[in-house]
C-alpha cells in the first residue's frame, strides 16, 4: 500500500484474516506496550521517531515496521519493498482515461491552483485514529472538471508511483468537496513517508482509500477495485459503515 498508515494507509498482508477482513484490534492490543513509550515523547523526538519509522518502513519488505506505534499516532505500512522519492523537479500527476482533455501536472502546477484546507479525524481500518489532522490541497473535482469527464465515465482509478498500490472511487464520490489531491498534511508539505509529495485524501472514508504517492488519475467506465479491495476490504469504505466496523464518522 502505499507505508504509514500506507497511509494508501492500509495494513500489511500479514495483518489480515484468511478471509481478508481487518483485524485491527488484535494488532492494536499486541502493540500497546510499545505505544506507551510514545505517550510522553517530546515534539522533537517525536518527529525524529516518525522520520526513522518512515525510512525503515520504506526499506522493510516484511511490513513489520507497520506494527510500531509512535507519538504522532500514525502507523507505517507498505506493500512495496521500496518507493522512489519524488520532488518538484521530477514529480508528475497524469489525468487520463475517459476524458476530453488528458493532462499532466507538475508539483508547481498543483501548488499554483486554489487550495482547500480541512481538519478531520483520520481513521485507519486497523483501529487507530488521529484526531484533528489538517490536510490541504486541490479538490479532485476541480481537476476532473478541467479534464472534461465523458458521459460514459462513472468511476476513477488511482495509481501510485510505488508501482503497486491502486485505489478507486465512483465519480460521485470523487466529486465530493471533502476529497483532495493533497499537498500538505499537519500544516507542512507532505513528506515521503506520509505519501508525498502528493497523495489522495478521502476524508469520510477509511484511510486506505487515501492513496499515498499519487501519480495517476484515470476515469473509467466501471469501478475497478483497488489493492486492498482485491484482498477483502470494502470498496465503499465509509468510516463506521463498512468493513464490519462501527467507528465514529470522521466528517
Short mmCIF file of C-alpha atoms in Angstrom, two decimals:
data_model
loop_
_atom_site.label_atom_id
_atom_site.label_comp_id
_atom_site.label_asym_id
_atom_site.label_seq_id
_atom_site.Cartn_x
_atom_site.Cartn_y
_atom_site.Cartn_z
CA UNK A 1 0.00 0.00 0.00
CA UNK A 2 1.28 2.63 -0.14
CA UNK A 3 3.54 2.66 4.08
CA UNK A 4 2.17 4.54 7.47
CA UNK A 5 -0.82 4.17 7.75
CA UNK A 6 0.21 3.17 3.82
CA UNK A 7 -1.14 5.91 4.78
CA UNK A 8 -2.74 4.36 0.95
CA UNK A 9 -2.83 3.52 4.75
CA UNK A 10 -3.74 0.05 4.80
CA UNK A 11 -2.40 -2.78 6.81
CA UNK A 12 0.31 -5.20 5.75
CA UNK A 13 -0.87 -8.51 4.24
CA UNK A 14 0.16 -10.32 7.44
CA UNK A 15 -2.29 -8.13 9.36
CA UNK A 16 -5.37 -9.73 7.80
CA UNK A 17 -7.60 -12.70 8.50
CA UNK A 18 -7.56 -15.54 5.97
CA UNK A 19 -10.84 -14.20 4.63
CA UNK A 20 -9.27 -10.77 4.16
CA UNK A 21 -11.16 -8.93 6.88
CA UNK A 22 -9.46 -6.27 9.04
CA UNK A 23 -8.11 -7.47 12.40
CA UNK A 24 -7.05 -4.14 13.86
CA UNK A 25 -7.96 -4.93 17.44
CA UNK A 26 -5.50 -7.84 17.52
CA UNK A 27 -2.70 -5.71 16.08
CA UNK A 28 -3.55 -2.82 18.37
CA UNK A 29 -3.55 -4.90 21.55
CA UNK A 30 -0.30 -6.53 20.50
CA UNK A 31 1.47 -3.17 20.40
CA UNK A 32 0.06 -1.38 23.43
CA UNK A 33 3.27 -1.89 25.37
CA UNK A 34 5.33 -0.17 22.68
CA UNK A 35 2.67 2.50 22.33
CA UNK A 36 3.10 3.56 25.93
CA UNK A 37 6.67 4.56 25.18
CA UNK A 38 5.47 7.25 22.79
CA UNK A 39 2.95 8.93 25.05
CA UNK A 40 5.40 11.31 26.67
CA UNK A 41 7.67 11.81 23.66
CA UNK A 42 8.71 15.42 23.19
CA UNK A 43 7.82 17.00 19.83
CA UNK A 44 11.41 17.00 18.55
CA UNK A 45 11.94 13.36 19.45
CA UNK A 46 8.53 12.52 18.04
CA UNK A 47 9.40 13.98 14.65
CA UNK A 48 12.69 12.08 14.70
CA UNK A 49 10.90 8.83 15.51
CA UNK A 50 8.38 9.38 12.72
CA UNK A 51 11.20 10.03 10.27
CA UNK A 52 13.05 6.91 11.42
CA UNK A 53 10.00 4.67 11.16
CA UNK A 54 9.11 6.07 7.76
CA UNK A 55 12.63 5.48 6.46
CA UNK A 56 12.77 2.00 7.94
CA UNK A 57 9.35 1.08 6.53
CA UNK A 58 10.46 2.21 3.09
CA UNK A 59 13.20 -0.44 3.18
CA UNK A 60 11.26 -3.12 5.06
CA UNK A 61 9.71 -5.77 2.75
CA UNK A 62 8.25 -7.63 5.75
CA UNK A 63 5.96 -4.78 6.80
CA UNK A 64 6.82 -5.38 10.48
CA UNK A 65 7.64 -1.72 10.99
CA UNK A 66 3.92 -1.17 10.47
CA UNK A 67 3.36 -2.62 13.92
CA UNK A 68 5.46 0.03 15.65
CA UNK A 69 3.44 2.95 17.08
CA UNK A 70 4.83 6.44 17.52
CA UNK A 71 3.88 9.66 19.28
CA UNK A 72 2.28 11.13 16.15
CA UNK A 73 -0.38 8.44 16.13
CA UNK A 74 0.27 7.23 12.58
CA UNK A 75 1.47 3.75 11.64
CA UNK A 76 3.67 2.88 8.67
CA UNK A 77 2.63 0.08 6.31
CA UNK A 78 3.81 -0.77 2.80
CA UNK A 79 3.05 -3.27 0.07
CA UNK A 80 6.15 -2.32 -1.91
CA UNK A 81 9.72 -3.23 -0.96
CA UNK A 82 10.88 0.30 -1.83
CA UNK A 83 9.40 3.54 -3.14
CA UNK A 84 11.27 6.12 -5.24
CA UNK A 85 11.46 9.66 -3.90
CA UNK A 86 9.86 12.44 -5.95
CA UNK A 87 10.19 16.22 -5.71
CA UNK A 88 9.27 19.36 -7.63
CA UNK A 89 11.82 18.51 -10.32
CA UNK A 90 10.54 15.05 -11.22
CA UNK A 91 7.00 14.67 -9.83
CA UNK A 92 4.18 14.29 -12.37
CA UNK A 93 0.45 13.61 -11.97
CA UNK A 94 -1.29 12.24 -15.05
CA UNK A 95 -5.06 12.51 -15.61
CA UNK A 96 -6.39 10.36 -18.44
CA UNK A 97 -8.94 7.72 -19.40
CA UNK A 98 -12.45 8.74 -20.38
CA UNK A 99 -11.74 12.48 -20.53
CA UNK A 100 -11.71 15.05 -23.33
CA UNK A 101 -8.55 16.80 -22.17
CA UNK A 102 -5.89 14.48 -20.68
CA UNK A 103 -3.32 16.44 -18.71
CA UNK A 104 -0.06 16.09 -16.83
CA UNK A 105 0.59 18.31 -13.81
CA UNK A 106 3.87 19.15 -12.10
CA UNK A 107 4.06 19.77 -8.38
CA UNK A 108 4.35 23.51 -9.03
CA UNK A 109 1.25 23.36 -11.26
CA UNK A 110 -0.74 21.87 -8.38
CA UNK A 111 0.66 24.36 -5.87
CA UNK A 112 -0.45 27.25 -8.10
CA UNK A 113 -4.10 26.15 -8.01
CA UNK A 114 -6.64 27.24 -5.39
CA UNK A 115 -6.07 25.24 -2.21
CA UNK A 116 -8.67 23.84 0.18
CA UNK A 117 -7.83 23.16 3.83
CA UNK A 118 -9.82 20.87 6.08
CA UNK A 119 -9.30 19.43 9.55
CA UNK A 120 -10.78 15.99 10.19
CA UNK A 121 -10.02 12.89 12.18
CA UNK A 122 -8.05 10.19 10.35
CA UNK A 123 -9.36 6.67 10.95
CA UNK A 124 -7.44 3.56 9.90
CA UNK A 125 -9.32 0.34 9.28
CA UNK A 126 -6.92 -1.42 11.68
CA UNK A 127 -8.32 0.63 14.57
CA UNK A 128 -6.07 3.60 15.26
CA UNK A 129 -7.31 7.17 14.91
CA UNK A 130 -5.54 10.52 14.74
CA UNK A 131 -7.89 13.41 15.63
CA UNK A 132 -7.98 16.87 14.11
CA UNK A 133 -5.49 16.29 11.29
CA UNK A 134 -5.17 19.18 8.80
CA UNK A 135 -4.93 18.39 5.10
CA UNK A 136 -4.62 20.92 2.31
CA UNK A 137 -4.66 20.58 -1.45
CA UNK A 138 -6.62 20.82 -4.68
CA UNK A 139 -10.15 19.50 -4.79
CA UNK A 140 -10.23 16.45 -7.03
CA UNK A 141 -13.43 17.76 -8.60
CA UNK A 142 -11.51 20.76 -9.96
CA UNK A 143 -9.05 18.52 -11.81
CA UNK A 144 -11.86 16.34 -13.16
CA UNK A 145 -13.75 19.38 -14.42
CA UNK A 146 -10.61 20.65 -16.15
CA UNK A 147 -10.15 17.27 -17.84
CA UNK A 148 -13.75 17.08 -19.05
CA UNK A 149 -15.15 13.71 -17.94
CA UNK A 150 -17.03 11.97 -20.73
CA UNK A 151 -20.60 10.75 -20.29
CA UNK A 152 -19.54 7.11 -20.09
CA UNK A 153 -17.08 7.79 -17.27
CA UNK A 154 -18.56 6.75 -13.91
CA UNK A 155 -15.55 5.89 -11.76
CA UNK A 156 -11.93 6.78 -11.01
CA UNK A 157 -8.90 4.52 -10.70
CA UNK A 158 -5.90 5.90 -8.83
CA UNK A 159 -2.35 4.66 -9.33
CA UNK A 160 0.76 5.37 -7.31
CA UNK A 161 4.45 5.69 -8.06
CA UNK A 162 5.33 2.87 -5.69
CA UNK A 163 4.35 0.74 -8.69
CA UNK A 164 1.96 -1.43 -6.69
CA UNK A 165 -0.84 0.39 -4.89
CA UNK A 166 -4.13 1.32 -6.53
CA UNK A 167 -7.44 2.72 -5.29
CA UNK A 168 -10.89 3.55 -6.64
CA UNK A 169 -13.86 5.84 -6.17
CA UNK A 170 -17.11 6.34 -8.00
CA UNK A 171 -17.33 9.61 -9.91
CA UNK A 172 -19.91 10.93 -7.43
CA UNK A 173 -17.61 10.11 -4.51
CA UNK A 174 -14.64 11.72 -6.26
CA UNK A 175 -16.57 14.95 -6.79
CA UNK A 176 -17.26 15.43 -3.08
CA UNK A 177 -15.92 18.64 -1.58
CA UNK A 178 -14.00 16.66 1.06
CA UNK A 179 -11.87 14.71 -1.42
CA UNK A 180 -8.48 16.30 -2.12
CA UNK A 181 -5.35 15.82 -4.13
CA UNK A 182 -3.38 16.73 -1.03
CA UNK A 183 -0.06 18.60 -0.95
CA UNK A 184 0.13 19.42 2.76
CA UNK A 185 -0.60 17.49 5.94
CA UNK A 186 -0.37 18.74 9.52
CA UNK A 187 0.41 22.21 8.11
CA UNK A 188 3.58 21.20 6.29
CA UNK A 189 4.42 19.76 2.91
CA UNK A 190 3.65 16.05 2.82
CA UNK A 191 6.87 14.13 3.31
CA UNK A 192 7.82 10.94 1.53
CA UNK A 193 6.87 8.63 4.40
CA UNK A 194 3.37 10.08 4.52
CA UNK A 195 2.87 9.62 0.78
CA UNK A 196 4.36 12.85 -0.56
CA UNK A 197 4.83 14.95 -2.34
CA UNK A 198 1.20 14.34 -3.40
CA UNK A 199 -1.37 11.93 -2.05
CA UNK A 200 -5.10 11.39 -2.20
CA UNK A 201 -7.20 12.37 0.81
CA UNK A 202 -10.74 11.00 1.11
CA UNK A 203 -11.94 12.48 4.40
CA UNK A 204 -15.07 10.41 5.13
CA UNK A 205 -13.54 7.01 4.31
CA UNK A 206 -11.04 4.71 6.00
CA UNK A 207 -7.51 5.83 5.37
CA UNK A 208 -6.60 3.04 2.94
CA UNK A 209 -8.69 4.94 0.39
CA UNK A 210 -6.35 7.95 0.71
CA UNK A 211 -3.69 6.56 -1.62
CA UNK A 212 -0.11 7.65 -0.99
CA UNK A 213 2.42 8.65 -3.66
CA UNK A 214 -0.34 9.54 -6.11
CA UNK A 215 0.76 9.54 -9.76
CA UNK A 216 -2.28 8.70 -11.87
CA UNK A 217 -5.99 9.55 -12.01
CA UNK A 218 -7.81 7.53 -14.68
CA UNK A 219 -11.52 7.93 -15.44
CA UNK A 220 -13.07 4.52 -16.13
CA UNK A 221 -16.42 3.11 -17.19
CA UNK A 222 -16.81 1.00 -14.05
CA UNK A 223 -15.27 0.83 -10.59
CA UNK A 224 -12.07 -1.23 -10.60
CA UNK A 225 -11.39 -2.40 -7.03
CA UNK A 226 -8.09 -1.24 -5.58
CA UNK A 227 -5.24 -3.15 -3.95
CA UNK A 228 -6.91 -3.83 -0.61
CA UNK A 229 -10.38 -4.31 -2.08
CA UNK A 230 -8.94 -7.20 -4.10
CA UNK A 231 -7.89 -8.65 -0.75
CA UNK A 232 -11.22 -8.40 1.07
CA UNK A 233 -11.67 -4.76 2.11
CA UNK A 234 -14.87 -2.89 1.22
CA UNK A 235 -14.87 -0.81 -1.97
CA UNK A 236 -17.21 1.72 -0.35
CA UNK A 237 -15.15 2.39 2.76
CA UNK A 238 -17.26 4.87 4.75
CA UNK A 239 -15.93 5.23 8.29
CA UNK A 240 -18.28 3.47 10.71
CA UNK A 241 -20.40 1.98 7.93
CA UNK A 242 -18.09 -0.57 6.28
CA UNK A 243 -15.53 -3.30 6.88
CA UNK A 244 -17.54 -4.58 9.84
CA UNK A 245 -16.53 -1.59 11.99
CA UNK A 246 -18.60 0.93 13.96
CA UNK A 247 -16.12 3.81 14.37
CA UNK A 248 -17.44 7.34 14.75
CA UNK A 249 -17.60 9.17 11.38
CA UNK A 250 -14.67 11.43 10.51
CA UNK A 251 -16.77 14.04 8.71
#
